[in-house]
mmCIF file of C-alpha atoms in Angstrom:
data_model
loop_
_atom_site.group_PDB
_atom_site.id
_atom_site.type_symbol
_atom_site.label_atom_id
_atom_site.label_comp_id
_atom_site.label_asym_id
_atom_site.label_seq_id
_atom_site.Cartn_x
_atom_site.Cartn_y
_atom_site.Cartn_z
ATOM 1 C CA MET A 137 164.464 -89.485 164.893
ATOM 2 C CA ALA A 138 165.137 -87.493 168.025
ATOM 3 C CA GLY A 139 168.732 -87.419 169.233
ATOM 4 C CA PRO A 140 170.004 -87.821 172.787
ATOM 5 C CA HIS A 141 169.440 -84.141 173.610
ATOM 6 C CA ALA A 142 165.990 -83.785 172.087
ATOM 7 C CA PRO A 143 163.983 -81.081 173.892
ATOM 8 C CA GLU A 144 160.485 -81.656 175.182
ATOM 9 C CA ALA A 145 157.740 -79.330 174.003
ATOM 10 C CA SER A 146 158.002 -77.301 177.204
ATOM 11 C CA ASP A 147 161.724 -76.723 176.668
ATOM 12 C CA THR A 148 161.089 -74.194 173.906
ATOM 13 C CA PRO A 149 158.856 -71.469 175.344
ATOM 14 C CA SER A 150 156.753 -69.329 173.061
ATOM 15 C CA PRO A 151 158.251 -65.986 171.974
ATOM 16 C CA GLY A 152 158.343 -63.528 174.826
ATOM 17 C CA ALA A 153 157.234 -66.054 177.426
ATOM 18 C CA SER A 154 160.258 -65.407 179.634
ATOM 19 C CA GLY A 155 160.038 -61.654 179.286
ATOM 20 C CA LYS A 156 163.814 -61.599 178.724
ATOM 21 C CA PRO A 157 165.817 -60.696 175.600
ATOM 22 C CA ARG A 158 166.490 -63.919 173.708
ATOM 23 C CA VAL A 159 170.075 -64.610 172.736
ATOM 24 C CA VAL A 160 171.362 -67.539 170.720
ATOM 25 C CA LEU A 161 174.995 -68.298 171.572
ATOM 26 C CA GLY A 162 176.539 -70.283 168.746
ATOM 27 C CA VAL A 163 179.789 -72.072 169.551
ATOM 28 C CA SER A 164 181.982 -73.534 166.823
ATOM 29 C CA GLY A 165 184.838 -76.000 167.178
ATOM 30 C CA GLY A 166 187.857 -74.022 168.331
ATOM 31 C CA ILE A 167 190.002 -74.264 171.444
ATOM 32 C CA ALA A 168 188.550 -70.908 172.553
ATOM 33 C CA ALA A 169 185.149 -72.586 173.052
ATOM 34 C CA TYR A 170 185.824 -72.747 176.783
ATOM 35 C CA LYS A 171 185.861 -68.932 176.930
ATOM 36 C CA ALA A 172 182.273 -68.874 175.708
ATOM 37 C CA CYS A 173 181.243 -70.275 179.096
ATOM 38 C CA GLU A 174 182.169 -66.939 180.669
ATOM 39 C CA LEU A 175 180.274 -65.032 177.978
ATOM 40 C CA LEU A 176 177.255 -67.265 178.641
ATOM 41 C CA ARG A 177 177.478 -66.592 182.376
ATOM 42 C CA ARG A 178 177.571 -62.817 181.844
ATOM 43 C CA LEU A 179 174.599 -62.938 179.498
ATOM 44 C CA THR A 180 172.438 -65.063 181.791
ATOM 45 C CA GLU A 181 173.351 -63.137 184.943
ATOM 46 C CA SER A 182 172.442 -59.841 183.262
ATOM 47 C CA GLY A 183 168.915 -61.038 182.514
ATOM 48 C CA HIS A 184 169.143 -62.607 179.058
ATOM 49 C CA ASP A 185 167.492 -65.885 178.065
ATOM 50 C CA VAL A 186 170.313 -67.740 176.296
ATOM 51 C CA ARG A 187 170.031 -70.814 174.116
ATOM 52 C CA VAL A 188 173.422 -72.408 173.285
ATOM 53 C CA VAL A 189 173.734 -73.977 169.838
ATOM 54 C CA PRO A 190 177.140 -75.639 169.464
ATOM 55 C CA THR A 191 178.549 -77.444 166.455
ATOM 56 C CA ALA A 192 179.474 -81.104 166.787
ATOM 57 C CA SER A 193 183.139 -80.087 166.844
ATOM 58 C CA ALA A 194 182.494 -77.617 169.663
ATOM 59 C CA LEU A 195 181.250 -80.454 171.875
ATOM 60 C CA ARG A 196 184.722 -81.995 171.671
ATOM 61 C CA PHE A 197 185.979 -78.991 173.643
ATOM 62 C CA VAL A 198 183.035 -78.317 175.989
ATOM 63 C CA GLY A 199 180.349 -80.960 176.565
ATOM 64 C CA ALA A 200 176.609 -80.538 176.188
ATOM 65 C CA PRO A 201 175.924 -80.948 179.954
ATOM 66 C CA THR A 202 178.027 -77.841 180.669
ATOM 67 C CA TRP A 203 176.099 -75.713 178.181
ATOM 68 C CA ALA A 204 172.758 -77.043 179.396
ATOM 69 C CA ALA A 205 173.582 -76.443 183.066
ATOM 70 C CA LEU A 206 174.810 -72.886 182.460
ATOM 71 C CA SER A 207 171.978 -71.861 180.127
ATOM 72 C CA GLY A 208 169.062 -73.763 181.599
ATOM 73 C CA HIS A 209 168.145 -75.066 178.143
ATOM 74 C CA PRO A 210 168.729 -78.426 176.450
ATOM 75 C CA VAL A 211 171.521 -78.555 173.899
ATOM 76 C CA SER A 212 171.602 -80.136 170.462
ATOM 77 C CA THR A 213 173.770 -79.790 167.377
ATOM 78 C CA GLU A 214 171.478 -81.181 164.701
ATOM 79 C CA VAL A 215 168.123 -80.515 163.118
ATOM 80 C CA TRP A 216 166.884 -84.047 163.882
ATOM 81 C CA SER A 217 166.458 -83.366 167.601
ATOM 82 C CA GLY A 218 162.922 -82.379 168.613
ATOM 83 C CA VAL A 219 161.701 -82.254 165.024
ATOM 84 C CA HIS A 220 158.137 -81.407 166.096
ATOM 85 C CA GLU A 221 159.506 -78.055 167.358
ATOM 86 C CA VAL A 222 161.171 -77.355 163.971
ATOM 87 C CA PRO A 223 164.275 -76.081 165.828
ATOM 88 C CA HIS A 224 166.258 -75.250 162.693
ATOM 89 C CA VAL A 225 163.661 -72.554 161.965
ATOM 90 C CA ARG A 226 162.190 -71.586 165.322
ATOM 91 C CA ILE A 227 165.419 -70.848 167.195
ATOM 92 C CA GLY A 228 166.549 -68.204 164.693
ATOM 93 C CA GLN A 229 163.051 -66.776 164.206
ATOM 94 C CA HIS A 230 162.567 -66.098 167.913
ATOM 95 C CA ALA A 231 166.017 -64.668 168.668
ATOM 96 C CA ASP A 232 166.728 -61.031 169.481
ATOM 97 C CA LEU A 233 170.466 -61.558 168.953
ATOM 98 C CA VAL A 234 172.665 -64.330 167.582
ATOM 99 C CA VAL A 235 176.322 -64.306 168.599
ATOM 100 C CA VAL A 236 178.852 -66.923 167.461
ATOM 101 C CA ALA A 237 181.881 -67.141 169.760
ATOM 102 C CA PRO A 238 184.256 -68.507 168.785
ATOM 103 C CA ALA A 239 183.610 -68.394 165.043
ATOM 104 C CA THR A 240 186.132 -70.599 163.248
ATOM 105 C CA ALA A 241 187.277 -70.142 159.654
ATOM 106 C CA ASP A 242 185.061 -73.086 158.709
ATOM 107 C CA LEU A 243 181.978 -71.572 160.348
ATOM 108 C CA LEU A 244 182.593 -68.179 158.698
ATOM 109 C CA ALA A 245 182.885 -69.884 155.304
ATOM 110 C CA LYS A 246 179.628 -71.789 155.807
ATOM 111 C CA ALA A 247 177.799 -68.668 156.959
ATOM 112 C CA ALA A 248 179.104 -66.597 154.031
ATOM 113 C CA HIS A 249 178.008 -69.226 151.504
ATOM 114 C CA GLY A 250 174.640 -69.961 153.107
ATOM 115 C CA LEU A 251 175.310 -73.580 153.989
ATOM 116 C CA ALA A 252 172.927 -75.187 156.487
ATOM 117 C CA ASP A 253 174.251 -78.620 157.432
ATOM 118 C CA ASP A 254 173.628 -78.410 161.183
ATOM 119 C CA LEU A 255 171.495 -76.566 163.717
ATOM 120 C CA LEU A 256 173.807 -73.559 164.065
ATOM 121 C CA THR A 257 174.178 -72.799 160.362
ATOM 122 C CA SER A 258 170.419 -73.330 159.879
ATOM 123 C CA THR A 259 169.766 -70.892 162.711
ATOM 124 C CA LEU A 260 171.993 -68.295 161.041
ATOM 125 C CA LEU A 261 169.924 -68.553 157.854
ATOM 126 C CA THR A 262 166.595 -68.078 159.624
ATOM 127 C CA ALA A 263 167.643 -65.313 162.021
ATOM 128 C CA ARG A 264 166.290 -61.859 161.209
ATOM 129 C CA CYS A 265 167.860 -60.210 164.232
ATOM 130 C CA PRO A 266 171.356 -58.711 164.628
ATOM 131 C CA VAL A 267 174.153 -61.274 164.216
ATOM 132 C CA VAL A 268 177.625 -60.988 165.763
ATOM 133 C CA PHE A 269 180.602 -63.185 164.858
ATOM 134 C CA ALA A 270 183.680 -63.312 167.124
ATOM 135 C CA PRO A 271 186.359 -65.063 165.040
ATOM 136 C CA ALA A 272 189.145 -67.064 166.669
ATOM 137 C CA MET A 273 191.798 -68.943 164.699
ATOM 138 C CA HIS A 274 195.493 -68.959 163.871
ATOM 139 C CA THR A 275 196.860 -65.799 162.279
ATOM 140 C CA GLU A 276 197.542 -67.464 158.942
ATOM 141 C CA MET A 277 193.929 -68.628 158.714
ATOM 142 C CA TRP A 278 192.571 -65.189 159.638
ATOM 143 C CA GLU A 279 194.791 -63.467 157.058
ATOM 144 C CA HIS A 280 194.048 -65.935 154.247
ATOM 145 C CA PRO A 281 192.267 -64.282 151.288
ATOM 146 C CA ALA A 282 189.404 -66.791 151.513
ATOM 147 C CA THR A 283 188.686 -65.873 155.124
ATOM 148 C CA ARG A 284 189.025 -62.157 154.446
ATOM 149 C CA GLU A 285 186.549 -62.432 151.570
ATOM 150 C CA ASN A 286 184.094 -64.402 153.699
ATOM 151 C CA VAL A 287 184.312 -61.754 156.418
ATOM 152 C CA ALA A 288 183.725 -59.004 153.854
ATOM 153 C CA VAL A 289 180.643 -60.822 152.549
ATOM 154 C CA LEU A 290 179.171 -61.178 156.040
ATOM 155 C CA ARG A 291 179.817 -57.529 156.833
ATOM 156 C CA ARG A 292 178.177 -56.408 153.586
ATOM 157 C CA ARG A 293 175.100 -58.368 154.606
ATOM 158 C CA GLY A 294 174.878 -56.473 157.892
ATOM 159 C CA ALA A 295 176.584 -58.840 160.332
ATOM 160 C CA VAL A 296 178.999 -57.486 162.919
ATOM 161 C CA VAL A 297 182.270 -59.398 162.540
ATOM 162 C CA ILE A 298 184.566 -58.489 165.419
ATOM 163 C CA GLU A 299 188.279 -58.212 164.750
ATOM 164 C CA PRO A 300 190.225 -60.867 166.705
ATOM 165 C CA ALA A 301 192.611 -59.860 169.456
ATOM 166 C CA VAL A 302 196.382 -60.141 169.292
ATOM 167 C CA GLY A 303 198.018 -62.512 171.758
ATOM 168 C CA ARG A 304 198.903 -66.074 172.622
ATOM 169 C CA LEU A 305 197.282 -68.672 170.383
ATOM 170 C CA THR A 306 197.380 -72.470 170.516
ATOM 171 C CA GLY A 307 200.784 -73.849 171.500
ATOM 172 C CA VAL A 308 203.667 -71.409 171.258
ATOM 173 C CA ASP A 309 202.152 -69.283 168.489
ATOM 174 C CA THR A 310 201.361 -65.609 169.035
ATOM 175 C CA GLY A 311 199.573 -63.211 166.720
ATOM 176 C CA LYS A 312 196.208 -61.888 165.618
ATOM 177 C CA GLY A 313 193.455 -64.470 165.944
ATOM 178 C CA ARG A 314 192.797 -64.700 169.652
ATOM 179 C CA LEU A 315 189.197 -64.554 170.912
ATOM 180 C CA PRO A 316 188.675 -61.195 172.675
ATOM 181 C CA ASP A 317 188.096 -61.093 176.419
ATOM 182 C CA PRO A 318 184.605 -62.485 177.237
ATOM 183 C CA GLY A 319 183.787 -59.397 179.298
ATOM 184 C CA GLU A 320 184.488 -57.178 176.300
ATOM 185 C CA LEU A 321 182.510 -59.495 174.021
ATOM 186 C CA PHE A 322 179.603 -59.126 176.409
ATOM 187 C CA GLU A 323 179.797 -55.338 176.099
ATOM 188 C CA ILE A 324 179.640 -55.597 172.302
ATOM 189 C CA CYS A 325 176.648 -57.952 172.515
ATOM 190 C CA ARG A 326 174.877 -55.648 174.959
ATOM 191 C CA ARG A 327 175.376 -52.647 172.688
ATOM 192 C CA VAL A 328 174.276 -54.490 169.537
ATOM 193 C CA LEU A 329 171.196 -55.831 171.316
ATOM 194 C CA ALA A 330 170.332 -52.374 172.632
ATOM 195 C CA ARG A 331 170.517 -50.874 169.135
ATOM 196 C CA GLY A 332 168.228 -53.557 167.715
ATOM 197 C CA ALA A 333 167.059 -52.800 164.186
ATOM 198 C CA ALA A 334 169.386 -49.781 163.904
ATOM 199 C CA GLY A 335 172.046 -52.208 162.782
ATOM 200 C CA PRO A 336 175.752 -51.668 162.041
ATOM 201 C CA ASP A 337 175.471 -48.189 160.518
ATOM 202 C CA LEU A 338 179.250 -47.701 160.620
ATOM 203 C CA ALA A 339 179.954 -50.883 158.655
ATOM 204 C CA GLY A 340 182.675 -50.395 156.073
ATOM 205 C CA ARG A 341 184.056 -47.350 157.886
ATOM 206 C CA HIS A 342 187.443 -46.995 159.534
ATOM 207 C CA VAL A 343 187.519 -44.710 162.567
ATOM 208 C CA VAL A 344 190.450 -43.639 164.724
ATOM 209 C CA VAL A 345 189.942 -42.768 168.384
ATOM 210 C CA SER A 346 192.535 -41.434 170.820
ATOM 211 C CA ALA A 347 192.091 -42.022 174.543
ATOM 212 C CA GLY A 348 193.836 -41.540 177.878
ATOM 213 C CA GLY A 349 196.350 -38.942 178.933
ATOM 214 C CA THR A 350 199.850 -38.389 177.617
ATOM 215 C CA ARG A 351 202.837 -38.250 179.962
ATOM 216 C CA GLU A 352 205.897 -36.089 179.374
ATOM 217 C CA PRO A 353 209.031 -37.454 181.104
ATOM 218 C CA LEU A 354 210.990 -35.107 183.348
ATOM 219 C CA ASP A 355 213.491 -37.701 184.529
ATOM 220 C CA PRO A 356 213.492 -41.526 184.681
ATOM 221 C CA VAL A 357 210.877 -41.567 187.494
ATOM 222 C CA ARG A 358 208.830 -38.370 187.067
ATOM 223 C CA PHE A 359 206.544 -37.016 184.384
ATOM 224 C CA LEU A 360 204.064 -34.249 183.656
ATOM 225 C CA GLY A 361 200.619 -35.787 183.153
ATOM 226 C CA ASN A 362 196.906 -35.369 183.721
ATOM 227 C CA ARG A 363 193.968 -37.172 185.317
ATOM 228 C CA SER A 364 192.411 -38.671 182.179
ATOM 229 C CA SER A 365 191.443 -42.347 182.622
ATOM 230 C CA GLY A 366 190.674 -43.021 178.964
ATOM 231 C CA LYS A 367 187.133 -44.256 179.730
ATOM 232 C CA GLN A 368 185.399 -41.862 177.341
ATOM 233 C CA GLY A 369 187.720 -42.767 174.484
ATOM 234 C CA TYR A 370 187.239 -46.464 175.179
ATOM 235 C CA ALA A 371 183.462 -45.959 175.181
ATOM 236 C CA LEU A 372 183.773 -44.323 171.771
ATOM 237 C CA ALA A 373 185.817 -47.277 170.513
ATOM 238 C CA ARG A 374 183.394 -49.871 171.907
ATOM 239 C CA THR A 375 180.299 -48.215 170.498
ATOM 240 C CA ALA A 376 181.934 -47.779 167.077
ATOM 241 C CA ALA A 377 182.893 -51.463 166.997
ATOM 242 C CA ALA A 378 179.344 -52.459 167.977
ATOM 243 C CA ARG A 379 178.086 -50.314 165.103
ATOM 244 C CA GLY A 380 180.268 -52.243 162.655
ATOM 245 C CA ALA A 381 183.272 -49.947 162.227
ATOM 246 C CA ARG A 382 186.894 -50.976 161.967
ATOM 247 C CA VAL A 383 188.394 -49.159 164.927
ATOM 248 C CA THR A 384 191.953 -48.089 165.705
ATOM 249 C CA LEU A 385 192.343 -46.958 169.308
ATOM 250 C CA VAL A 386 195.463 -44.938 170.143
ATOM 251 C CA ALA A 387 195.659 -45.404 173.905
ATOM 252 C CA ALA A 388 197.854 -43.211 176.082
ATOM 253 C CA ASN A 389 198.713 -44.641 179.501
ATOM 254 C CA THR A 390 195.428 -46.356 180.304
ATOM 255 C CA ALA A 391 194.805 -49.309 182.620
ATOM 256 C CA LEU A 392 191.697 -50.558 180.806
ATOM 257 C CA PRO A 393 191.148 -53.903 179.028
ATOM 258 C CA ASP A 394 191.318 -53.781 175.247
ATOM 259 C CA PRO A 395 187.814 -53.376 173.779
ATOM 260 C CA ALA A 396 186.678 -56.343 171.694
ATOM 261 C CA GLY A 397 187.211 -55.943 167.966
ATOM 262 C CA VAL A 398 189.468 -52.912 168.300
ATOM 263 C CA ASP A 399 193.085 -52.526 167.182
ATOM 264 C CA VAL A 400 194.869 -50.887 170.120
ATOM 265 C CA VAL A 401 198.057 -48.865 169.638
ATOM 266 C CA PRO A 402 199.669 -48.016 173.007
ATOM 267 C CA VAL A 403 201.551 -44.715 173.286
ATOM 268 C CA GLY A 404 203.109 -42.652 176.066
ATOM 269 C CA THR A 405 203.947 -39.083 175.070
ATOM 270 C CA ALA A 406 202.247 -36.437 172.941
ATOM 271 C CA LEU A 407 204.807 -36.933 170.175
ATOM 272 C CA GLU A 408 204.170 -40.693 170.165
ATOM 273 C CA LEU A 409 200.417 -40.089 170.065
ATOM 274 C CA ARG A 410 200.792 -37.679 167.149
ATOM 275 C CA ALA A 411 202.810 -40.198 165.149
ATOM 276 C CA ALA A 412 200.351 -43.028 165.831
ATOM 277 C CA VAL A 413 197.249 -40.957 165.040
ATOM 278 C CA LEU A 414 198.673 -39.565 161.801
ATOM 279 C CA ALA A 415 199.738 -43.053 160.704
ATOM 280 C CA ALA A 416 196.269 -44.489 161.353
ATOM 281 C CA ALA A 417 194.373 -41.490 159.953
ATOM 282 C CA GLY A 418 195.614 -41.966 156.395
ATOM 283 C CA ASP A 419 192.617 -44.128 155.417
ATOM 284 C CA ALA A 420 190.229 -43.192 158.229
ATOM 285 C CA ASP A 421 186.727 -41.875 157.611
ATOM 286 C CA ALA A 422 186.671 -40.152 161.002
ATOM 287 C CA VAL A 423 189.158 -39.270 163.734
ATOM 288 C CA VAL A 424 187.964 -38.571 167.273
ATOM 289 C CA MET A 425 190.577 -36.966 169.501
ATOM 290 C CA ALA A 426 189.283 -37.868 172.974
ATOM 291 C CA ALA A 427 192.731 -38.143 174.569
ATOM 292 C CA ALA A 428 193.986 -35.461 176.948
ATOM 293 C CA VAL A 429 197.156 -34.461 175.117
ATOM 294 C CA ALA A 430 199.739 -32.456 177.062
ATOM 295 C CA ASP A 431 200.162 -28.921 175.731
ATOM 296 C CA PHE A 432 203.737 -28.727 176.995
ATOM 297 C CA ARG A 433 206.715 -30.975 177.702
ATOM 298 C CA PRO A 434 209.956 -30.355 179.612
ATOM 299 C CA ALA A 435 212.552 -28.653 177.445
ATOM 300 C CA GLU A 436 215.215 -30.975 178.822
ATOM 301 C CA TYR A 437 215.092 -34.568 180.029
ATOM 302 C CA ALA A 438 217.296 -35.409 182.999
ATOM 303 C CA ALA A 439 219.118 -38.694 182.398
ATOM 304 C CA GLY A 440 219.260 -39.349 186.154
ATOM 305 C CA LYS A 441 216.728 -38.783 188.900
ATOM 306 C CA ILE A 442 216.641 -35.117 189.928
ATOM 307 C CA LYS A 443 217.886 -35.002 193.518
ATOM 308 C CA LYS A 444 216.531 -32.894 196.326
ATOM 309 C CA LYS A 445 219.285 -30.708 197.801
ATOM 310 C CA ASP A 446 219.075 -29.593 201.415
ATOM 311 C CA GLY A 447 218.266 -25.904 201.757
ATOM 312 C CA ALA A 448 218.039 -25.325 198.027
ATOM 313 C CA ASP A 449 214.947 -24.597 195.995
ATOM 314 C CA PRO A 450 214.430 -26.791 192.938
ATOM 315 C CA ALA A 451 215.541 -25.403 189.621
ATOM 316 C CA PRO A 452 212.700 -24.110 187.424
ATOM 317 C CA VAL A 453 211.422 -26.538 184.808
ATOM 318 C CA ALA A 454 211.474 -24.964 181.357
ATOM 319 C CA LEU A 455 208.663 -26.089 179.076
ATOM 320 C CA VAL A 456 208.217 -26.199 175.309
ATOM 321 C CA ARG A 457 205.024 -26.569 173.303
ATOM 322 C CA ASN A 458 203.865 -29.911 171.985
ATOM 323 C CA PRO A 459 202.366 -30.126 168.491
ATOM 324 C CA ASP A 460 198.643 -29.371 168.280
ATOM 325 C CA VAL A 461 197.474 -32.683 166.819
ATOM 326 C CA LEU A 462 193.798 -31.708 166.539
ATOM 327 C CA ALA A 463 194.552 -28.476 164.645
ATOM 328 C CA GLU A 464 197.017 -30.313 162.407
ATOM 329 C CA LEU A 465 194.472 -32.992 161.499
ATOM 330 C CA SER A 466 191.751 -30.413 160.865
ATOM 331 C CA ALA A 467 193.984 -28.366 158.578
ATOM 332 C CA GLU A 468 195.525 -31.196 156.578
ATOM 333 C CA ARG A 469 192.687 -33.796 156.470
ATOM 334 C CA PRO A 470 194.787 -36.888 155.647
ATOM 335 C CA ARG A 471 191.801 -38.241 153.679
ATOM 336 C CA ALA A 472 189.294 -36.245 151.639
ATOM 337 C CA GLY A 473 185.918 -35.959 153.350
ATOM 338 C CA GLN A 474 187.350 -37.000 156.678
ATOM 339 C CA VAL A 475 185.376 -35.940 159.776
ATOM 340 C CA ILE A 476 187.454 -34.606 162.672
ATOM 341 C CA VAL A 477 186.095 -34.503 166.235
ATOM 342 C CA GLY A 478 187.843 -32.824 169.132
ATOM 343 C CA PHE A 479 187.300 -32.718 172.884
ATOM 344 C CA ALA A 480 187.581 -29.647 175.081
ATOM 345 C CA ALA A 481 187.964 -30.091 178.832
ATOM 346 C CA GLU A 482 187.174 -26.771 180.495
ATOM 347 C CA THR A 483 186.972 -25.594 184.104
ATOM 348 C CA ASP A 484 185.230 -22.224 183.592
ATOM 349 C CA ASP A 485 183.310 -20.334 180.877
ATOM 350 C CA VAL A 486 182.822 -23.784 179.376
ATOM 351 C CA LEU A 487 180.727 -22.980 176.305
ATOM 352 C CA ALA A 488 182.431 -19.682 175.512
ATOM 353 C CA ASN A 489 185.846 -21.316 175.642
ATOM 354 C CA GLY A 490 184.512 -24.258 173.645
ATOM 355 C CA ARG A 491 183.181 -22.082 170.830
ATOM 356 C CA GLU A 492 186.496 -20.263 170.622
ATOM 357 C CA LYS A 493 188.391 -23.538 170.546
ATOM 358 C CA LEU A 494 186.151 -24.903 167.772
ATOM 359 C CA ARG A 495 186.890 -21.821 165.675
ATOM 360 C CA ARG A 496 190.608 -22.007 166.405
ATOM 361 C CA LYS A 497 191.047 -25.739 165.835
ATOM 362 C CA GLY A 498 188.935 -25.966 162.677
ATOM 363 C CA CYS A 499 187.406 -29.369 163.474
ATOM 364 C CA ASP A 500 183.890 -30.448 162.465
ATOM 365 C CA LEU A 501 182.624 -31.253 165.956
ATOM 366 C CA LEU A 502 183.877 -30.346 169.412
ATOM 367 C CA VAL A 503 182.699 -32.133 172.554
ATOM 368 C CA VAL A 504 182.848 -29.658 175.412
ATOM 369 C CA ASN A 505 182.605 -30.709 179.036
ATOM 370 C CA GLU A 506 183.419 -29.317 182.432
ATOM 371 C CA VAL A 507 186.160 -31.166 184.250
ATOM 372 C CA GLY A 508 187.663 -31.220 187.714
ATOM 373 C CA GLU A 509 189.197 -33.484 190.301
ATOM 374 C CA ARG A 510 185.874 -35.227 190.966
ATOM 375 C CA ARG A 511 184.113 -34.441 187.701
ATOM 376 C CA THR A 512 184.371 -36.496 184.490
ATOM 377 C CA PHE A 513 187.945 -37.783 184.981
ATOM 378 C CA GLY A 514 187.799 -41.415 186.093
ATOM 379 C CA SER A 515 183.998 -41.396 186.245
ATOM 380 C CA GLU A 516 181.670 -43.801 184.427
ATOM 381 C CA GLU A 517 179.371 -40.879 183.559
ATOM 382 C CA ASN A 518 179.748 -37.708 181.574
ATOM 383 C CA GLU A 519 177.817 -34.606 180.565
ATOM 384 C CA ALA A 520 178.673 -32.473 177.561
ATOM 385 C CA VAL A 521 177.588 -30.204 174.754
ATOM 386 C CA VAL A 522 178.635 -31.108 171.216
ATOM 387 C CA LEU A 523 179.354 -27.998 169.169
ATOM 388 C CA ALA A 524 179.297 -28.211 165.366
ATOM 389 C CA GLU A 525 180.997 -26.091 162.742
ATOM 390 C CA ASP A 526 177.576 -25.022 161.412
ATOM 391 C CA GLY A 527 176.696 -23.429 164.756
ATOM 392 C CA THR A 528 174.383 -26.136 166.065
ATOM 393 C CA GLU A 529 174.756 -27.313 169.653
ATOM 394 C CA THR A 530 173.698 -30.742 170.931
ATOM 395 C CA PRO A 531 173.484 -31.072 174.728
ATOM 396 C CA VAL A 532 174.059 -34.552 176.156
ATOM 397 C CA PRO A 533 172.613 -34.909 179.668
ATOM 398 C CA TYR A 534 174.495 -36.533 182.518
ATOM 399 C CA GLY A 535 174.641 -40.267 181.979
ATOM 400 C CA PRO A 536 176.845 -43.196 180.908
ATOM 401 C CA LYS A 537 179.829 -42.312 178.766
ATOM 402 C CA GLU A 538 178.640 -44.725 176.086
ATOM 403 C CA ALA A 539 175.502 -42.579 175.654
ATOM 404 C CA LEU A 540 177.711 -39.595 174.831
ATOM 405 C CA ALA A 541 179.741 -41.841 172.528
ATOM 406 C CA ASP A 542 176.633 -42.876 170.595
ATOM 407 C CA THR A 543 175.595 -39.226 170.254
ATOM 408 C CA VAL A 544 179.006 -38.394 168.790
ATOM 409 C CA TRP A 545 178.726 -41.178 166.200
ATOM 410 C CA ASP A 546 175.140 -40.123 165.416
ATOM 411 C CA LEU A 547 176.481 -36.649 164.592
ATOM 412 C CA VAL A 548 179.485 -37.988 162.651
ATOM 413 C CA LEU A 549 177.405 -40.254 160.375
ATOM 414 C CA PRO A 550 175.606 -37.599 158.283
ATOM 415 C CA ARG A 551 178.915 -35.762 157.821
ATOM 416 C CA LEU A 552 180.749 -38.714 156.303
ATOM 417 C CA ASP A 553 181.593 -38.173 152.637
#
């Protein structure tokens, strides 16, 4: 009965024998299957024990020897291989995380309807750990009502279904349906695995996050800007996606890769950011304004480059105020029950200035941190105090920006609706 890739008894170690988190990487039959090799490499190199379970169609794109060599485990597609190990039950039972990348429309349909006609779909039925699907298909297939309903079913059951990226598809087609960057998929998997039984507690929620720093043009080559890298806002977007939310990221002048499962709206100026945030906030459950938005912009824009004149001082640059997007959102609340979170970057009297800003802006939460040339901006770490409208203060010690991001979402959750 055993197939050509049947594992020996020693190929399937007992639970916990390796001492590593156990990940099942399911691969379905799409052209993006080759990208899963990079995801597999990142998982194994970061200390995860990965078992690859492809569909028969997936092996038409990437062969079993490749998966076996990269994972260190034998590869099979059917339940008839190594029957004495009961693989269709054991693989899912022993997993700490199951991730399917790419997940085709066919695979999503089978998973939503509980079909179990091969090893991967059987594994999905027996898994009691977090499950992540990374869909990849043509835009028309992704947007079809059948696929959308299948995705909704999986999300209601607690699975994390990542939104596809927008970009080049098979052939000359371009649109939404592209598998996200493997490095970003890895970050989602790492976050989901770290949360464990906590699960996708933001499932069914739409959140809007702003990130980066706006730039106000002075002439065609110069602008007024700030040092914000966007890393904290991107951490907020990544953690929200890993917790199951639909995320819109309004990104101002960043040089960071798009987070997996996040709809990214690029902007440049404060006025562009305001328009994008207000447009996205109409149906949002929460809006987190992490971007460094310029308070002022030049009153006049020079159509040509401003020239330096010998012996003459430059003309003063007149400034005008930009709209206060955070105060506007807090006052108008585009959706009833919406939670608004602001950020306050201070250089002195940090908490006193933060408390005054919270009162003035009218938001629900305000993340206050001390900034400087070598502090916070561009760093992978952050330290802050989250002030709430009810007077409570939550200190977040120095550490990774994603830790602060998780604290923010932990404080947002009980305030939703």
